[in-house]
Amino acid sequence: MVLHLYVDWLSQPCRAVGMLLMENNVEHQVHDVKIMSGETRTTDYKKVNPVGKVPAIVDDDFHLGESHTIMRYICASRNLPDHYYPNDIKQRARVDYWLDWHHMNLRFGSSRLIKANFFGPIHKFP
């Protein structure tokens, strides 16, 4: 069955999931969802991801959101090489550590900077 990937390519987490899939030749179908146009807030999209965020995947009848969770799932369900998400529990914990750190530190800070300096002037954000 083909994995369905819902993305807005302006989103760094979407690009991360897309790169993992493309780099490993995982069969998938991309569905472009425009955040700025409100497409993530539609009733139809909420059937894909009830929290209305991208990226999201649908694999058969299994729906999943959050980029790091999606990438972990892809690694496990598609038997990707061990160097992406190791089988060894201690090595895996180290990968989880850095994924969590990235999300709460680097990504959080940089996204605020980008929103203020790029999207703010374009969309007149405060």
Coordinates of N, CA and C in Angstrom, one line a residue:
M1 N 0.8 -1.2 0.0 CA 0.0 0.0 0.0 C 0.9 1.3 0.0
V2 N 0.5 2.3 -0.7 CA 1.2 3.5 -0.8 C 1.0 4.4 0.4
L3 N 2.1 4.9 0.9 CA 2.0 5.8 2.0 C 1.6 7.2 1.5
H4 N 0.7 7.9 2.1 CA 0.2 9.2 1.7 C 0.8 10.2 2.7
L5 N 1.6 11.2 2.1 CA 2.2 12.2 2.9 C 1.6 13.6 2.6
Y6 N 1.1 14.2 3.6 CA 0.5 15.5 3.5 C 1.5 16.6 4.0
V7 N 1.8 17.5 3.1 CA 2.9 18.5 3.4 C 2.6 19.9 2.9
D8 N 3.2 20.8 3.5 CA 3.4 22.2 2.9 C 5.0 22.3 2.9
W9 N 5.5 22.4 1.7 CA 7.0 22.4 1.6 C 7.7 23.6 2.2
L10 N 6.9 24.6 2.6 CA 7.5 25.7 3.4 C 7.9 25.3 4.8
S11 N 7.3 24.2 5.2 CA 7.5 23.7 6.6 C 8.8 22.8 6.7
Q12 N 9.7 23.2 7.5 CA 10.9 22.4 7.7 C 10.6 21.0 8.1
P13 N 9.7 20.7 9.1 CA 9.4 19.3 9.5 C 8.8 18.5 8.3
C14 N 8.1 19.2 7.4 CA 7.6 18.5 6.2 C 8.7 18.1 5.3
R15 N 9.7 19.0 5.1 CA 10.8 18.7 4.3 C 11.7 17.6 4.8
A16 N 11.8 17.5 6.2 CA 12.6 16.4 6.8 C 11.9 15.1 6.5
V17 N 10.6 15.0 6.6 CA 9.9 13.7 6.3 C 10.1 13.3 4.9
G18 N 9.9 14.3 4.0 CA 10.0 14.1 2.6 C 11.4 13.6 2.2
M19 N 12.4 14.2 2.8 CA 13.8 13.8 2.4 C 14.1 12.4 2.9
L20 N 13.6 12.0 4.0 CA 13.7 10.6 4.5 C 13.1 9.6 3.5
L21 N 11.9 10.0 3.1 CA 11.2 9.1 2.1 C 11.9 9.0 0.8
M22 N 12.3 10.2 0.2 CA 13.0 10.2 -1.1 C 14.4 9.6 -1.0
E23 N 15.1 9.9 0.0 CA 16.5 9.3 0.1 C 16.5 7.8 0.2
N24 N 15.4 7.2 0.7 CA 15.3 5.8 0.8 C 14.4 5.1 -0.1
N25 N 13.9 5.9 -1.1 CA 13.1 5.4 -2.2 C 11.8 4.7 -1.7
V26 N 11.2 5.3 -0.6 CA 10.0 4.7 -0.1 C 8.9 5.2 -0.9
E27 N 8.1 4.3 -1.4 CA 6.9 4.6 -2.2 C 5.9 5.5 -1.4
H28 N 5.6 6.6 -2.0 CA 4.7 7.5 -1.3 C 4.0 8.4 -2.3
Q29 N 2.9 9.0 -1.9 CA 2.1 10.0 -2.7 C 2.1 11.2 -1.9
V30 N 2.5 12.3 -2.5 CA 2.5 13.6 -1.8 C 1.2 14.4 -2.1
H31 N 0.6 14.9 -1.0 CA -0.6 15.8 -1.1 C -0.1 17.1 -0.5
D32 N -0.1 18.2 -1.4 CA 0.2 19.5 -0.9 C -0.9 20.1 -0.2
V33 N -0.6 20.6 1.0 CA -1.6 21.3 1.8 C -1.0 22.7 2.2
K34 N -1.7 23.7 1.8 CA -1.2 25.1 2.0 C -1.7 25.6 3.4
I35 N -0.7 25.8 4.3 CA -1.0 26.2 5.7 C -1.6 27.7 5.6
M36 N -0.9 28.5 4.8 CA -1.3 29.9 4.8 C -2.7 30.2 4.2
S37 N -3.2 29.2 3.4 CA -4.5 29.3 2.8 C -5.6 28.7 3.6
G38 N -5.2 28.2 4.8 CA -6.1 27.6 5.7 C -6.5 26.2 5.4
E39 N -5.8 25.5 4.5 CA -6.2 24.1 4.1 C -6.1 23.1 5.3
T40 N -5.2 23.4 6.3 CA -5.1 22.5 7.4 C -6.2 22.6 8.4
R41 N -7.1 23.6 8.2 CA -8.2 23.8 9.1 C -9.5 23.4 8.6
T42 N -9.5 22.7 7.4 CA -10.8 22.3 6.8 C -11.2 21.0 7.4
T43 N -12.5 20.7 7.3 CA -13.1 19.5 7.8 C -12.5 18.3 7.1
D44 N -12.2 18.4 5.8 CA -11.6 17.2 5.1 C -10.2 17.0 5.6
Y45 N -9.4 18.0 5.8 CA -8.1 17.8 6.3 C -8.1 17.3 7.8
K46 N -9.0 17.7 8.6 CA -9.1 17.2 10.0 C -9.4 15.7 10.0
K47 N -9.9 15.2 8.9 CA -10.0 13.7 8.9 C -8.7 13.0 8.7
V48 N -7.7 13.7 8.1 CA -6.3 13.2 8.0 C -5.6 13.4 9.3
N49 N -5.6 14.6 9.8 CA -5.0 14.9 11.1 C -5.9 15.8 11.9
P50 N -6.5 15.3 12.9 CA -7.5 16.0 13.7 C -6.9 17.3 14.4
V51 N -5.6 17.4 14.6 CA -5.1 18.6 15.1 C -4.7 19.7 14.1
G52 N -4.9 19.3 12.8 CA -4.8 20.3 11.7 C -3.4 20.8 11.5
K53 N -2.4 19.9 11.6 CA -1.0 20.2 11.4 C -0.4 19.4 10.3
V54 N 0.7 19.9 9.7 CA 1.5 19.2 8.7 C 2.9 19.0 9.3
P55 N 3.6 18.0 9.0 CA 3.2 16.9 8.1 C 2.3 15.9 8.8
A56 N 1.7 15.1 7.9 CA 0.8 14.0 8.4 C 1.0 12.9 7.4
I57 N 0.7 11.7 7.8 CA 0.7 10.5 6.9 C -0.5 9.7 7.1
V58 N -0.9 9.0 6.0 CA -1.9 8.0 6.1 C -1.3 6.7 5.5
D59 N -1.2 5.7 6.3 CA -0.7 4.4 5.8 C -1.8 3.3 6.0
D60 N -2.4 2.9 4.9 CA -3.6 2.2 5.0 C -4.7 3.0 5.7
D61 N -5.1 2.5 6.9 CA -6.1 3.2 7.7 C -5.4 3.8 8.9
F62 N -4.1 3.9 9.0 CA -3.4 4.4 10.1 C -3.0 5.9 9.8
H63 N -3.4 6.8 10.7 CA -3.2 8.2 10.5 C -2.2 8.6 11.6
L64 N -1.2 9.5 11.2 CA -0.2 9.9 12.1 C 0.3 11.3 11.8
G65 N 0.6 12.1 12.8 CA 1.2 13.4 12.7 C 2.5 13.5 13.5
E66 N 3.1 14.7 13.4 CA 4.3 15.1 14.1 C 5.5 14.4 13.4
S67 N 6.4 15.3 12.9 CA 7.5 14.8 12.0 C 8.4 13.8 12.6
H68 N 8.8 14.0 13.8 CA 9.7 13.0 14.5 C 9.0 11.6 14.6
T69 N 7.8 11.7 15.0 CA 7.0 10.4 15.2 C 6.8 9.7 13.9
I70 N 6.5 10.5 12.8 CA 6.4 10.0 11.5 C 7.7 9.3 11.0
M71 N 8.8 10.0 11.2 CA 10.1 9.5 10.8 C 10.4 8.2 11.5
R72 N 10.1 8.1 12.8 CA 10.4 6.9 13.6 C 9.5 5.8 13.0
Y73 N 8.3 6.1 12.7 CA 7.3 5.1 12.2 C 7.8 4.6 10.8
I74 N 8.2 5.5 9.9 CA 8.7 5.1 8.6 C 10.0 4.2 8.7
C75 N 10.9 4.6 9.6 CA 12.1 3.8 9.8 C 11.7 2.3 10.2
A76 N 10.8 2.2 11.1 CA 10.4 0.9 11.6 C 9.5 0.1 10.6
S77 N 8.6 0.8 10.0 CA 7.6 0.1 9.2 C 8.2 -0.3 7.8
R78 N 9.2 0.5 7.4 CA 9.8 0.2 6.1 C 11.2 -0.4 6.1
N79 N 11.6 -0.8 7.4 CA 12.9 -1.4 7.6 C 14.0 -0.6 7.0
L80 N 14.1 0.6 7.3 CA 15.2 1.5 6.8 C 16.5 1.1 7.5
P81 N 17.6 1.5 6.9 CA 18.9 1.2 7.5 C 19.0 1.6 9.0
D82 N 19.7 0.8 9.8 CA 19.8 1.0 11.2 C 20.4 2.4 11.6
H83 N 21.1 3.0 10.7 CA 21.8 4.3 11.1 C 20.8 5.4 11.2
Y84 N 19.6 5.3 10.7 CA 18.6 6.3 10.8 C 17.9 6.3 12.2
Y85 N 17.5 5.1 12.6 CA 16.9 4.9 13.9 C 17.3 3.5 14.4
P86 N 18.4 3.5 15.2 CA 19.0 2.2 15.6 C 18.1 1.3 16.4
N87 N 18.4 0.0 16.2 CA 17.6 -1.0 17.0 C 18.1 -1.1 18.4
D88 N 19.4 -0.8 18.6 CA 20.0 -0.8 20.0 C 19.3 0.3 20.8
I89 N 18.8 -0.1 22.0 CA 18.0 0.8 22.8 C 18.7 2.0 23.3
K90 N 20.0 1.9 23.6 CA 20.8 3.1 24.0 C 21.1 4.0 22.9
Q91 N 21.4 3.5 21.7 CA 21.6 4.3 20.6 C 20.3 5.0 20.2
R92 N 19.2 4.3 20.2 CA 17.9 4.8 19.9 C 17.6 6.0 20.8
A93 N 17.8 5.8 22.1 CA 17.5 6.8 23.1 C 18.4 8.0 22.8
R94 N 19.6 7.9 22.3 CA 20.4 9.0 22.0 C 19.8 9.8 20.8
V95 N 19.3 9.1 19.8 CA 18.6 9.7 18.7 C 17.4 10.4 19.2
D96 N 16.6 9.8 20.0 CA 15.4 10.5 20.6 C 15.8 11.7 21.3
Y97 N 16.9 11.7 22.1 CA 17.3 12.8 22.8 C 17.6 14.0 21.9
W98 N 18.3 13.8 20.8 CA 18.6 14.9 19.9 C 17.4 15.3 19.1
L99 N 16.5 14.4 18.8 CA 15.3 14.9 18.1 C 14.5 15.8 19.0
D100 N 14.3 15.4 20.3 CA 13.6 16.2 21.3 C 14.3 17.5 21.5
W101 N 15.6 17.5 21.6 CA 16.4 18.7 21.8 C 16.2 19.7 20.6
H102 N 16.3 19.1 19.4 CA 16.1 19.9 18.2 C 14.7 20.6 18.2
H103 N 13.7 19.9 18.5 CA 12.3 20.4 18.5 C 12.1 21.5 19.5
M104 N 12.6 21.3 20.7 CA 12.3 22.3 21.8 C 13.4 23.4 21.8
N105 N 14.5 23.3 21.1 CA 15.5 24.4 21.2 C 15.8 25.0 19.9
L106 N 16.4 24.3 19.0 CA 16.8 24.9 17.7 C 15.6 25.3 16.9
R107 N 14.7 24.3 16.7 CA 13.5 24.6 15.9 C 12.7 25.7 16.4
F108 N 12.4 25.7 17.7 CA 11.5 26.6 18.4 C 12.1 28.0 18.2
G109 N 13.4 28.2 18.5 CA 14.0 29.5 18.4 C 14.1 30.0 17.0
S110 N 14.5 29.2 16.1 CA 14.7 29.6 14.7 C 13.3 29.9 14.0
S111 N 12.3 29.1 14.4 CA 11.0 29.4 13.8 C 10.4 30.8 14.2
R112 N 10.7 31.1 15.5 CA 10.2 32.5 15.9 C 11.0 33.6 15.2
L113 N 12.2 33.4 14.9 CA 13.0 34.3 14.2 C 12.5 34.5 12.7
I114 N 12.3 33.4 12.1 CA 11.8 33.4 10.7 C 10.4 34.0 10.6
K115 N 9.5 33.7 11.5 CA 8.2 34.3 11.5 C 8.3 35.8 11.7
A116 N 9.1 36.2 12.6 CA 9.2 37.7 12.9 C 9.8 38.4 11.7
N117 N 10.9 37.9 11.1 CA 11.6 38.6 10.1 C 11.2 38.3 8.7
F118 N 10.6 37.2 8.4 CA 10.2 36.9 7.0 C 8.7 37.0 6.9
F119 N 7.9 36.2 7.6 CA 6.5 36.1 7.5 C 5.8 37.4 8.1
G120 N 6.4 37.9 9.1 CA 5.8 39.1 9.8 C 5.6 40.2 8.8
P121 N 6.7 40.7 8.1 CA 6.5 41.8 7.2 C 5.6 41.5 6.0
I122 N 5.6 40.2 5.5 CA 4.7 39.8 4.4 C 3.3 39.8 4.8
H123 N 3.0 39.3 5.9 CA 1.6 39.1 6.4 C 1.2 40.1 7.5
K124 N 2.0 41.0 7.7 CA 1.7 42.1 8.7 C 1.5 41.5 10.1
F125 N 2.3 40.5 10.5 CA 2.2 40.0 11.9 C 2.8 41.0 12.8
P126 N 2.4 41.0 14.0 CA 3.0 42.0 15.0 C 4.4 41.5 15.3

